[in-house]
mmCIF file of C-alpha atoms and ligand atoms in Angstrom:
data_model
loop_
_atom_site.group_PDB
_atom_site.id
_atom_site.type_symbol
_atom_site.label_atom_id
_atom_site.label_comp_id
_atom_site.label_asym_id
_atom_site.label_seq_id
_atom_site.Cartn_x
_atom_site.Cartn_y
_atom_site.Cartn_z
ATOM 1 C CA UNK A 147 -104.981 148.248 114.579
ATOM 2 C CA UNK A 148 -103.106 149.926 111.789
ATOM 3 C CA UNK A 149 -100.345 151.904 113.501
ATOM 4 C CA UNK A 150 -101.409 155.256 112.096
ATOM 5 C CA UNK A 151 -105.044 154.423 112.936
ATOM 6 C CA UNK A 152 -106.290 155.749 109.631
ATOM 7 C CA UNK A 153 -109.484 154.558 108.051
ATOM 8 C CA UNK A 154 -109.177 153.560 104.415
ATOM 9 C CA UNK A 155 -109.558 156.588 102.174
ATOM 10 C CA UNK A 156 -112.181 154.806 100.080
ATOM 11 C CA UNK A 157 -115.015 157.144 100.837
ATOM 12 C CA UNK A 158 -117.379 157.233 97.882
ATOM 13 C CA UNK A 159 -118.578 155.060 94.978
ATOM 14 C CA UNK A 160 -116.056 156.701 92.623
ATOM 15 C CA UNK A 161 -113.045 155.890 94.767
ATOM 16 C CA UNK A 162 -114.461 152.421 95.418
ATOM 17 C CA UNK A 163 -114.549 151.729 91.677
ATOM 18 C CA UNK A 164 -111.063 153.098 91.108
ATOM 19 C CA UNK A 165 -109.583 151.256 94.098
ATOM 20 C CA UNK A 166 -111.258 147.947 93.165
ATOM 21 C CA UNK A 167 -110.129 148.229 89.542
ATOM 22 C CA UNK A 168 -106.496 148.871 90.529
ATOM 23 C CA UNK A 169 -106.657 146.147 93.195
ATOM 24 C CA UNK A 170 -107.958 143.487 90.816
ATOM 25 C CA UNK A 171 -106.509 144.537 87.466
ATOM 26 C CA UNK A 172 -103.609 146.912 88.171
ATOM 27 C CA UNK A 173 -101.055 148.196 87.331
ATOM 28 C CA UNK A 174 -103.262 150.366 85.187
ATOM 29 C CA UNK A 175 -102.831 153.899 83.844
ATOM 30 C CA UNK A 176 -105.061 156.799 84.876
ATOM 31 C CA UNK A 177 -106.231 157.054 81.263
ATOM 32 C CA UNK A 178 -107.281 153.402 81.203
ATOM 33 C CA UNK A 179 -108.973 153.784 84.615
ATOM 34 C CA UNK A 180 -110.972 156.732 83.298
ATOM 35 C CA UNK A 181 -111.994 154.747 80.225
ATOM 36 C CA UNK A 182 -112.968 151.663 82.223
ATOM 37 C CA UNK A 183 -114.891 153.447 84.992
ATOM 38 C CA UNK A 184 -116.478 156.190 82.912
ATOM 39 C CA UNK A 185 -115.006 158.805 85.279
ATOM 40 C CA UNK A 186 -113.148 161.836 83.952
ATOM 41 C CA UNK A 187 -109.350 161.828 84.209
ATOM 42 C CA UNK A 188 -109.585 164.714 86.649
ATOM 43 C CA UNK A 189 -111.945 162.677 88.846
ATOM 44 C CA UNK A 190 -109.570 159.695 88.736
ATOM 45 C CA UNK A 191 -106.638 161.893 89.777
ATOM 46 C CA UNK A 192 -108.748 163.349 92.588
ATOM 47 C CA UNK A 193 -109.825 160.007 94.085
ATOM 48 C CA UNK A 194 -106.353 158.465 93.628
ATOM 49 C CA UNK A 195 -104.671 161.251 95.592
ATOM 50 C CA UNK A 196 -105.743 160.268 99.144
ATOM 51 C CA UNK A 197 -105.155 156.580 98.305
ATOM 52 C CA UNK A 198 -101.591 157.427 97.237
ATOM 53 C CA UNK A 199 -101.091 159.610 100.325
ATOM 54 C CA UNK A 200 -102.280 156.829 102.647
ATOM 55 C CA UNK A 201 -99.928 154.365 100.999
ATOM 56 C CA UNK A 202 -102.572 152.041 99.513
ATOM 57 C CA UNK A 203 -101.516 152.948 95.981
ATOM 58 C CA UNK A 204 -98.196 153.702 94.387
ATOM 59 C CA UNK A 205 -96.932 154.667 90.977
ATOM 60 C CA UNK A 206 -95.551 151.640 89.166
ATOM 61 C CA UNK A 207 -91.886 151.718 88.186
ATOM 62 C CA UNK A 208 -92.851 150.805 84.604
ATOM 63 C CA UNK A 209 -93.721 153.875 82.629
ATOM 64 C CA UNK A 210 -96.226 153.682 79.854
ATOM 65 C CA UNK A 211 -97.125 156.097 77.090
ATOM 66 C CA UNK A 212 -100.481 157.735 77.643
ATOM 67 C CA UNK A 213 -101.485 157.110 74.035
ATOM 68 C CA UNK A 214 -100.268 157.242 70.467
ATOM 69 C CA UNK A 215 -98.305 160.432 69.927
ATOM 70 C CA UNK A 216 -98.646 161.552 73.547
ATOM 71 C CA UNK A 217 -95.466 163.180 74.738
ATOM 72 C CA UNK A 218 -95.422 162.708 78.482
ATOM 73 C CA UNK A 219 -95.312 159.127 79.769
ATOM 74 C CA UNK A 220 -97.548 158.404 82.773
ATOM 75 C CA UNK A 221 -96.854 155.871 85.491
ATOM 76 C CA UNK A 222 -99.570 153.272 85.924
ATOM 77 C CA UNK A 223 -101.084 152.990 89.394
ATOM 78 C CA UNK A 224 -100.719 149.817 91.409
ATOM 79 C CA UNK A 225 -101.579 148.509 94.854
ATOM 80 C CA UNK A 226 -98.948 148.657 97.577
ATOM 81 C CA UNK A 227 -99.355 145.022 98.572
ATOM 82 C CA UNK A 228 -97.788 145.253 102.043
ATOM 83 C CA UNK A 229 -99.780 148.338 103.120
ATOM 84 C CA UNK A 230 -102.222 146.127 104.979
ATOM 85 C CA UNK A 231 -102.597 142.416 105.717
ATOM 86 C CA UNK A 232 -105.752 140.315 106.054
ATOM 87 C CA UNK A 233 -106.630 137.146 107.863
ATOM 88 C CA UNK A 234 -108.979 134.582 106.329
ATOM 89 C CA UNK A 235 -110.291 131.455 108.046
ATOM 90 C CA UNK A 236 -112.352 128.649 106.572
ATOM 91 C CA UNK A 237 -114.237 126.471 109.052
ATOM 92 C CA UNK A 238 -115.032 122.936 107.866
ATOM 93 C CA UNK A 239 -116.573 120.014 109.721
ATOM 94 C CA UNK A 240 -113.117 118.779 110.705
ATOM 95 C CA UNK A 241 -110.614 121.621 110.325
ATOM 96 C CA UNK A 242 -109.813 125.274 110.706
ATOM 97 C CA UNK A 243 -107.756 126.501 107.761
ATOM 98 C CA UNK A 244 -106.210 129.946 108.184
ATOM 99 C CA UNK A 245 -104.119 132.257 106.033
ATOM 100 C CA UNK A 246 -102.721 135.755 106.234
ATOM 101 C CA UNK A 247 -102.487 137.570 102.914
ATOM 102 C CA UNK A 248 -101.312 140.885 101.569
ATOM 103 C CA UNK A 249 -103.405 143.195 99.382
ATOM 104 C CA UNK A 250 -102.670 141.067 96.326
ATOM 105 C CA UNK A 251 -104.143 138.040 98.148
ATOM 106 C CA UNK A 252 -100.717 136.394 98.165
ATOM 107 C CA UNK A 253 -100.607 133.981 101.104
ATOM 108 C CA UNK A 254 -97.769 134.931 103.498
ATOM 109 C CA UNK A 255 -98.630 132.656 106.431
ATOM 110 C CA UNK A 256 -100.792 129.539 106.656
ATOM 111 C CA UNK A 257 -102.003 127.128 109.299
ATOM 112 C CA UNK A 258 -104.368 124.135 109.509
ATOM 113 C CA UNK A 259 -105.690 122.741 112.780
ATOM 114 C CA UNK A 260 -108.050 119.874 113.531
ATOM 115 C CA UNK A 261 -111.225 121.017 115.226
ATOM 116 C CA UNK A 262 -111.274 119.815 118.806
ATOM 117 C CA UNK A 263 -114.948 120.470 119.495
ATOM 118 C CA UNK A 264 -117.877 121.689 117.356
ATOM 119 C CA UNK A 265 -119.380 123.847 120.096
ATOM 120 C CA UNK A 266 -119.391 127.497 118.858
ATOM 121 C CA UNK A 267 -117.572 128.822 121.962
ATOM 122 C CA UNK A 268 -114.814 126.197 121.567
ATOM 123 C CA UNK A 269 -114.386 126.949 117.852
ATOM 124 C CA UNK A 270 -114.225 130.687 118.533
ATOM 125 C CA UNK A 271 -111.477 130.122 121.132
ATOM 126 C CA UNK A 272 -109.488 127.964 118.721
ATOM 127 C CA UNK A 273 -110.046 130.422 115.890
ATOM 128 C CA UNK A 274 -108.830 133.349 118.015
ATOM 129 C CA UNK A 275 -105.652 131.413 118.852
ATOM 130 C CA UNK A 276 -105.095 130.719 115.153
ATOM 131 C CA UNK A 277 -105.595 134.392 114.264
ATOM 132 C CA UNK A 278 -103.065 135.371 116.952
ATOM 133 C CA UNK A 279 -100.522 132.861 115.571
ATOM 134 C CA UNK A 280 -100.927 134.123 111.997
ATOM 135 C CA UNK A 281 -100.627 137.784 113.024
ATOM 136 C CA UNK A 282 -97.516 137.026 115.087
ATOM 137 C CA UNK A 283 -95.722 135.242 112.235
ATOM 138 C CA UNK A 284 -93.978 138.576 111.371
ATOM 139 C CA UNK A 285 -93.896 141.814 113.419
ATOM 140 C CA UNK A 286 -95.394 143.882 110.580
ATOM 141 C CA UNK A 287 -98.380 141.522 110.262
ATOM 142 C CA UNK A 288 -99.809 142.470 113.652
ATOM 143 C CA UNK A 289 -99.131 146.206 113.151
ATOM 144 C CA UNK A 290 -100.823 146.266 109.773
ATOM 145 C CA UNK A 291 -103.783 143.921 110.116
ATOM 146 C CA UNK A 292 -107.223 144.747 111.447
ATOM 147 C CA UNK A 293 -109.686 142.816 109.248
ATOM 148 C CA UNK A 294 -110.667 139.165 109.496
ATOM 149 C CA UNK A 295 -112.906 137.191 107.150
ATOM 150 C CA UNK A 296 -114.469 133.873 108.170
ATOM 151 C CA UNK A 297 -116.081 131.465 105.709
ATOM 152 C CA UNK A 298 -118.513 128.844 106.953
ATOM 153 C CA UNK A 299 -120.941 126.618 105.087
ATOM 154 C CA UNK A 300 -124.681 126.905 105.458
ATOM 155 C CA UNK A 301 -127.169 129.683 105.950
ATOM 156 C CA UNK A 302 -125.005 132.699 106.824
ATOM 157 C CA UNK A 303 -126.342 136.243 107.139
ATOM 158 C CA UNK A 304 -123.306 138.414 106.485
ATOM 159 C CA UNK A 305 -125.048 141.699 107.308
ATOM 160 C CA UNK A 306 -126.283 140.519 110.691
ATOM 161 C CA UNK A 307 -123.155 138.467 111.338
ATOM 162 C CA UNK A 308 -125.300 135.470 112.144
ATOM 163 C CA UNK A 309 -125.106 131.781 111.193
ATOM 164 C CA UNK A 310 -128.753 130.723 110.906
ATOM 165 C CA UNK A 311 -128.063 127.075 110.200
ATOM 166 C CA UNK A 312 -124.926 125.127 109.407
ATOM 167 C CA UNK A 313 -125.665 121.431 108.757
ATOM 168 C CA UNK A 314 -122.023 120.268 108.914
ATOM 169 C CA UNK A 315 -121.412 122.019 112.245
ATOM 170 C CA UNK A 316 -124.961 121.420 113.508
ATOM 171 C CA UNK A 317 -125.269 125.079 114.474
ATOM 172 C CA UNK A 318 -128.520 127.028 114.788
ATOM 173 C CA UNK A 319 -128.596 130.806 115.233
ATOM 174 C CA UNK A 320 -125.017 131.513 116.267
ATOM 175 C CA UNK A 321 -124.050 135.226 116.429
ATOM 176 C CA UNK A 322 -120.633 134.274 115.065
ATOM 177 C CA UNK A 323 -119.348 137.713 114.009
ATOM 178 C CA UNK A 324 -120.004 139.183 117.467
ATOM 179 C CA UNK A 325 -118.361 136.239 119.261
ATOM 180 C CA UNK A 326 -115.239 136.444 117.057
ATOM 181 C CA UNK A 327 -115.055 140.241 117.360
ATOM 182 C CA UNK A 328 -115.115 139.903 121.160
ATOM 183 C CA UNK A 329 -112.403 137.233 121.042
ATOM 184 C CA UNK A 330 -110.051 138.957 118.572
ATOM 185 C CA UNK A 331 -110.770 142.712 118.663
ATOM 186 C CA UNK A 332 -110.685 142.741 114.852
ATOM 187 C CA UNK A 333 -113.174 143.950 112.251
ATOM 188 C CA UNK A 334 -114.905 140.661 111.440
ATOM 189 C CA UNK A 335 -116.913 139.719 108.369
ATOM 190 C CA UNK A 336 -118.521 136.292 108.162
ATOM 191 C CA UNK A 337 -119.777 134.876 104.896
ATOM 192 C CA UNK A 338 -121.187 131.671 103.470
ATOM 193 C CA UNK A 339 -118.145 129.773 102.180
ATOM 194 C CA UNK A 340 -119.296 129.469 98.566
ATOM 195 C CA UNK A 341 -120.183 133.159 98.441
ATOM 196 C CA UNK A 342 -116.725 133.912 99.867
ATOM 197 C CA UNK A 343 -115.183 131.783 97.125
ATOM 198 C CA UNK A 344 -117.127 133.802 94.537
ATOM 199 C CA UNK A 345 -115.688 137.030 95.994
ATOM 200 C CA UNK A 346 -112.200 135.501 95.744
ATOM 201 C CA UNK A 347 -112.780 134.486 92.118
ATOM 202 C CA UNK A 348 -114.176 137.925 91.290
ATOM 203 C CA UNK A 349 -111.192 139.822 92.669
ATOM 204 C CA UNK A 350 -108.298 137.428 92.181
ATOM 205 C CA UNK A 351 -109.419 134.303 90.301
ATOM 206 C CA UNK A 352 -111.338 133.053 87.270
ATOM 207 C CA UNK A 353 -113.937 135.843 87.543
ATOM 208 C CA UNK A 354 -111.632 138.883 87.261
ATOM 209 C CA UNK A 355 -113.120 141.412 84.845
ATOM 210 C CA UNK A 356 -116.344 139.370 84.402
ATOM 211 C CA UNK A 357 -119.508 141.267 85.431
ATOM 212 C CA UNK A 358 -121.912 138.316 85.554
ATOM 213 C CA UNK A 359 -120.782 134.879 86.592
ATOM 214 C CA UNK A 360 -121.741 131.906 88.717
ATOM 215 C CA UNK A 361 -119.624 129.658 90.900
ATOM 216 C CA UNK A 362 -120.582 126.021 91.440
ATOM 217 C CA UNK A 363 -118.614 123.972 93.952
ATOM 218 C CA UNK A 364 -118.429 120.200 93.889
ATOM 219 C CA UNK A 365 -117.392 118.415 97.059
ATOM 220 C CA UNK A 366 -118.971 117.163 100.273
ATOM 221 C CA UNK A 367 -121.833 119.494 99.422
ATOM 222 C CA UNK A 368 -122.815 121.177 96.176
ATOM 223 C CA UNK A 369 -122.930 124.945 96.457
ATOM 224 C CA UNK A 370 -123.287 127.918 94.204
ATOM 225 C CA UNK A 371 -123.032 131.678 94.288
ATOM 226 C CA UNK A 372 -123.741 134.437 91.821
ATOM 227 C CA UNK A 373 -122.136 137.715 90.929
ATOM 228 C CA UNK A 374 -124.463 139.912 88.881
ATOM 229 C CA UNK A 375 -123.481 143.360 87.688
ATOM 230 C CA UNK A 376 -120.222 143.054 89.649
ATOM 231 C CA UNK A 377 -122.138 142.467 92.905
ATOM 232 C CA UNK A 378 -122.418 139.301 94.927
ATOM 233 C CA UNK A 379 -126.080 138.284 95.189
ATOM 234 C CA UNK A 380 -126.927 137.643 98.841
ATOM 235 C CA UNK A 381 -130.718 137.562 98.854
ATOM 236 C CA UNK A 382 -133.022 138.980 101.517
ATOM 237 C CA UNK A 383 -131.968 136.417 104.141
ATOM 238 C CA UNK A 384 -128.377 135.831 103.065
ATOM 239 C CA UNK A 385 -129.429 132.654 101.267
ATOM 240 C CA UNK A 386 -129.349 132.837 97.475
ATOM 241 C CA UNK A 387 -128.145 130.369 94.902
ATOM 242 C CA UNK A 388 -128.563 127.139 96.876
ATOM 243 C CA UNK A 389 -128.081 125.059 93.760
ATOM 244 C CA UNK A 390 -127.366 121.944 95.820
ATOM 245 C CA UNK A 391 -131.004 121.812 96.845
ATOM 246 C CA UNK A 392 -132.445 122.430 93.407
ATOM 247 C CA UNK A 393 -134.320 119.333 92.228
ATOM 248 C CA UNK A 394 -132.633 117.942 89.129
ATOM 249 C CA UNK A 395 -133.521 114.305 89.695
ATOM 250 C CA UNK A 396 -136.841 112.532 89.677
ATOM 251 C CA UNK A 397 -138.283 110.789 92.663
ATOM 252 C CA UNK A 398 -135.074 109.048 93.580
ATOM 253 C CA UNK A 399 -133.026 109.857 96.645
ATOM 254 C CA UNK A 400 -134.290 111.889 99.565
ATOM 255 C CA UNK A 401 -131.778 114.604 100.462
ATOM 256 C CA UNK A 402 -130.546 115.400 103.980
ATOM 257 C CA UNK A 403 -132.528 118.674 103.661
ATOM 258 C CA UNK A 404 -135.757 116.665 103.425
ATOM 259 C CA UNK A 405 -136.316 117.494 99.746
ATOM 260 C CA UNK A 406 -136.352 115.036 96.857
ATOM 261 C CA UNK A 407 -134.095 114.756 93.801
ATOM 262 C CA UNK A 408 -131.710 117.462 95.066
ATOM 263 C CA UNK A 409 -128.493 117.852 93.075
ATOM 264 C CA UNK A 410 -126.534 117.433 96.303
ATOM 265 C CA UNK A 411 -128.248 114.097 96.987
ATOM 266 C CA UNK A 412 -126.989 112.856 93.599
ATOM 267 C CA UNK A 413 -123.529 114.381 93.179
ATOM 268 C CA UNK A 414 -122.031 115.065 96.644
ATOM 269 C CA UNK A 415 -118.654 113.352 96.950
ATOM 270 C CA UNK A 416 -119.543 111.141 99.919
ATOM 271 C CA UNK A 417 -122.619 109.774 98.117
ATOM 272 C CA UNK A 418 -120.591 109.027 94.973
ATOM 273 C CA UNK A 419 -117.996 107.283 97.120
ATOM 274 C CA UNK A 420 -120.738 105.253 98.795
ATOM 275 C CA UNK A 421 -122.233 104.244 95.430
ATOM 276 C CA UNK A 422 -118.829 103.160 94.042
ATOM 277 C CA UNK A 423 -118.118 101.220 97.252
ATOM 278 C CA UNK A 424 -121.396 99.348 96.900
ATOM 279 C CA UNK A 425 -120.878 98.629 93.215
ATOM 280 C CA UNK A 426 -117.323 97.356 93.634
ATOM 281 C CA UNK A 427 -117.625 95.753 97.079
ATOM 282 C CA UNK A 428 -114.556 97.705 98.232
ATOM 283 C CA UNK A 429 -115.724 99.244 101.511
ATOM 284 C CA UNK A 430 -112.432 101.027 102.198
ATOM 285 C CA UNK A 431 -112.486 103.086 98.989
ATOM 286 C CA UNK A 432 -112.122 106.867 99.426
ATOM 287 C CA UNK A 433 -113.331 109.609 97.078
ATOM 288 C CA UNK A 434 -109.949 110.147 95.313
ATOM 289 C CA UNK A 435 -109.805 106.445 94.438
ATOM 290 C CA UNK A 436 -113.446 106.410 93.328
ATOM 291 C CA UNK A 437 -112.609 109.235 90.886
ATOM 292 C CA UNK A 438 -109.511 107.400 89.637
ATOM 293 C CA UNK A 439 -111.480 104.196 89.167
ATOM 294 C CA UNK A 440 -114.073 106.014 87.044
ATOM 295 C CA UNK A 441 -111.300 107.765 85.133
ATOM 296 C CA UNK A 442 -109.609 104.444 84.391
ATOM 297 C CA UNK A 443 -112.826 103.212 82.784
ATOM 298 C CA UNK A 444 -114.142 100.776 85.411
ATOM 299 C CA UNK A 445 -117.747 100.466 84.088
ATOM 300 C CA UNK A 446 -119.670 100.771 87.411
ATOM 301 C CA UNK A 447 -117.667 103.736 88.651
ATOM 302 C CA UNK A 448 -117.851 105.331 85.221
ATOM 303 C CA UNK A 449 -121.644 105.020 85.135
ATOM 304 C CA UNK A 450 -121.970 106.520 88.631
ATOM 305 C CA UNK A 451 -119.849 109.551 87.744
ATOM 306 C CA UNK A 452 -121.613 109.945 84.398
ATOM 307 C CA UNK A 453 -124.965 110.049 86.205
ATOM 308 C CA UNK A 454 -123.580 112.673 88.615
ATOM 309 C CA UNK A 455 -122.111 114.741 85.752
ATOM 310 C CA UNK A 456 -125.497 114.794 84.007
ATOM 311 C CA UNK A 457 -127.138 116.051 87.213
ATOM 312 C CA UNK A 458 -124.442 118.729 87.617
ATOM 313 C CA UNK A 459 -124.977 119.820 83.983
ATOM 314 C CA UNK A 460 -128.734 120.147 84.556
ATOM 315 C CA UNK A 461 -128.094 122.122 87.743
ATOM 316 C CA UNK A 462 -125.658 124.472 85.996
ATOM 317 C CA UNK A 463 -128.168 124.934 83.163
ATOM 318 C CA UNK A 464 -130.886 125.817 85.699
ATOM 319 C CA UNK A 465 -128.598 128.430 87.243
ATOM 320 C CA UNK A 466 -127.667 129.797 83.803
ATOM 321 C CA UNK A 467 -131.253 129.791 82.460
ATOM 322 C CA UNK A 468 -132.410 131.804 85.480
ATOM 323 C CA UNK A 469 -129.584 134.330 85.655
ATOM 324 C CA UNK A 470 -127.830 134.403 82.258
ATOM 325 C CA UNK A 471 -124.187 134.596 83.356
ATOM 326 C CA UNK A 472 -121.288 135.016 80.950
ATOM 327 C CA UNK A 473 -119.360 132.242 82.698
ATOM 328 C CA UNK A 474 -119.868 129.525 85.296
ATOM 329 C CA UNK A 475 -116.792 128.558 87.295
ATOM 330 C CA UNK A 476 -117.076 124.931 88.419
ATOM 331 C CA UNK A 477 -114.720 124.347 91.303
ATOM 332 C CA UNK A 478 -113.702 121.072 92.918
ATOM 333 C CA UNK A 479 -111.339 120.492 95.818
ATOM 334 C CA UNK A 480 -110.351 117.121 94.356
ATOM 335 C CA UNK A 481 -107.629 117.607 91.695
ATOM 336 C CA UNK A 482 -108.508 114.356 89.873
ATOM 337 C CA UNK A 483 -112.094 115.467 89.347
ATOM 338 C CA UNK A 484 -110.774 118.707 87.824
ATOM 339 C CA UNK A 485 -108.565 116.694 85.465
ATOM 340 C CA UNK A 486 -111.333 114.202 84.536
ATOM 341 C CA UNK A 487 -112.043 115.072 80.880
ATOM 342 C CA UNK A 488 -114.988 112.677 80.358
ATOM 343 C CA UNK A 489 -116.694 114.058 83.470
ATOM 344 C CA UNK A 490 -116.377 117.619 82.121
ATOM 345 C CA UNK A 491 -117.616 116.528 78.690
ATOM 346 C CA UNK A 492 -120.692 114.921 80.254
ATOM 347 C CA UNK A 493 -121.407 118.059 82.342
ATOM 348 C CA UNK A 494 -121.174 120.125 79.146
ATOM 349 C CA UNK A 495 -123.389 117.764 77.140
ATOM 350 C CA UNK A 496 -126.093 117.776 79.753
ATOM 351 C CA UNK A 497 -125.757 121.568 80.226
ATOM 352 C CA UNK A 498 -126.106 122.131 76.469
ATOM 353 C CA UNK A 499 -129.253 119.973 76.271
ATOM 354 C CA UNK A 500 -130.954 122.003 78.989
ATOM 355 C CA UNK A 501 -129.590 125.515 78.255
ATOM 356 C CA UNK A 502 -132.192 127.792 76.688
ATOM 357 C CA UNK A 503 -131.268 129.690 73.511
ATOM 358 C CA UNK A 504 -128.187 131.908 73.848
ATOM 359 C CA UNK A 505 -127.557 130.633 77.382
ATOM 360 C CA UNK A 506 -125.653 127.872 75.608
ATOM 361 C CA UNK A 507 -122.879 130.449 75.001
ATOM 362 C CA UNK A 508 -122.192 130.597 78.728
ATOM 363 C CA UNK A 509 -118.643 129.402 79.258
ATOM 364 C CA UNK A 510 -118.027 126.542 81.732
ATOM 365 C CA UNK A 511 -114.607 126.751 83.397
ATOM 366 C CA UNK A 512 -113.358 123.914 85.627
ATOM 367 C CA UNK A 513 -110.919 124.922 88.373
ATOM 368 C CA UNK A 514 -109.183 123.200 91.254
ATOM 369 C CA UNK A 515 -109.620 125.023 94.578
ATOM 370 C CA UNK A 516 -108.093 123.251 97.578
ATOM 371 C CA UNK A 517 -109.178 124.232 101.101
ATOM 372 C CA UNK A 518 -106.480 126.904 101.352
ATOM 373 C CA UNK A 519 -108.089 128.728 98.401
ATOM 374 C CA UNK A 520 -111.291 128.992 100.470
ATOM 375 C CA UNK A 521 -109.344 130.547 103.378
ATOM 376 C CA UNK A 522 -107.690 132.941 100.929
ATOM 377 C CA UNK A 523 -111.165 133.830 99.634
ATOM 378 C CA UNK A 524 -112.210 134.550 103.237
ATOM 379 C CA UNK A 525 -109.270 136.988 103.429
ATOM 380 C CA UNK A 526 -110.636 138.643 100.271
ATOM 381 C CA UNK A 527 -113.982 139.065 102.042
ATOM 382 C CA UNK A 528 -112.049 140.754 104.883
ATOM 383 C CA UNK A 529 -110.463 143.028 102.281
ATOM 384 C CA UNK A 530 -113.933 144.162 101.237
ATOM 385 C CA UNK A 531 -114.334 145.854 104.611
ATOM 386 C CA UNK A 532 -111.788 148.425 103.377
ATOM 387 C CA UNK A 533 -114.647 149.728 101.257
ATOM 388 C CA UNK A 534 -116.895 150.307 104.260
ATOM 389 C CA UNK A 535 -114.553 151.213 107.137
HETATM 390 ZN ZN1 LIG B 812 -131.563 118.955 99.532
#
């Protein structure tokens, strides 16, 4: 618990907007906040006051003029980064990746453990031990941390705190938030990992200041998430934006979900690796080498990645045609795939062919997000509980 036990003084939609704006785009002057939020300057001053008093905000040391010809300089408002710390954990099929961040999402402690056992109770025990380690890394971390975010792939109902189905972990109906709350005593928020990544991009990444954007992740699975009107789209059952299981192929491969022609069944990294292995006869090839082989112009590998890029482009176009975002952030955990210019060009070509009308203006941004970025995004999800505590 926070030593002074105070709830966050974010108590209404006005203070939520002001706090979020300063958190994601500060330091920013009261005048600029008023302009950006549509609130009056008096209202901004009023909602900032309790946030300043509770130590979440401070006046920046840089002074800025309030406007042309204005006499009195005003200090921009900024977040006090060390006011509170947050723990974020990403659960994968093989690892637990944990970080502790401050209010600027700067990672101050990090830890990766192999998963010993996929049973929910065993993972919760291991996760609780990891949380304890991260919070004990510095004395102030434990005193000033109370919120934990956990990102897990699959069908995750954030509101109910329930994992309906996670294919990689082979979980069905696990009340994960309750189990972790009991094990850690913290305020726990669980979220689908791609949705968590979208929250991280929105607040601290390639989606800052963008009202409508999509995130598409390329890796072991293909995922997507949407932010529309500055809000993450969750859907009635917590499942929305499952781009990986959108049919973009014909009758070809049957997906692990049982569907046909799914994007994930064409472009998931393990399937690409398998295809390159078969084509080259090198059974020991891993995904990084498959990417490098394609990048170096080996014809079979090149053709396999080109085919995948076209499927990704069609998938991104489907997402964009349906929701009309300003930007789609395409994230890969493999750095070579992010640096693979021909792959990007093919994604763009195929996207452009399928994009309807002005949707073609949607910007495609390729970013590298290693596993730690997903844990950091989970910490950002934890940070969102400041708005509801
Ligand atoms: Zn599928």
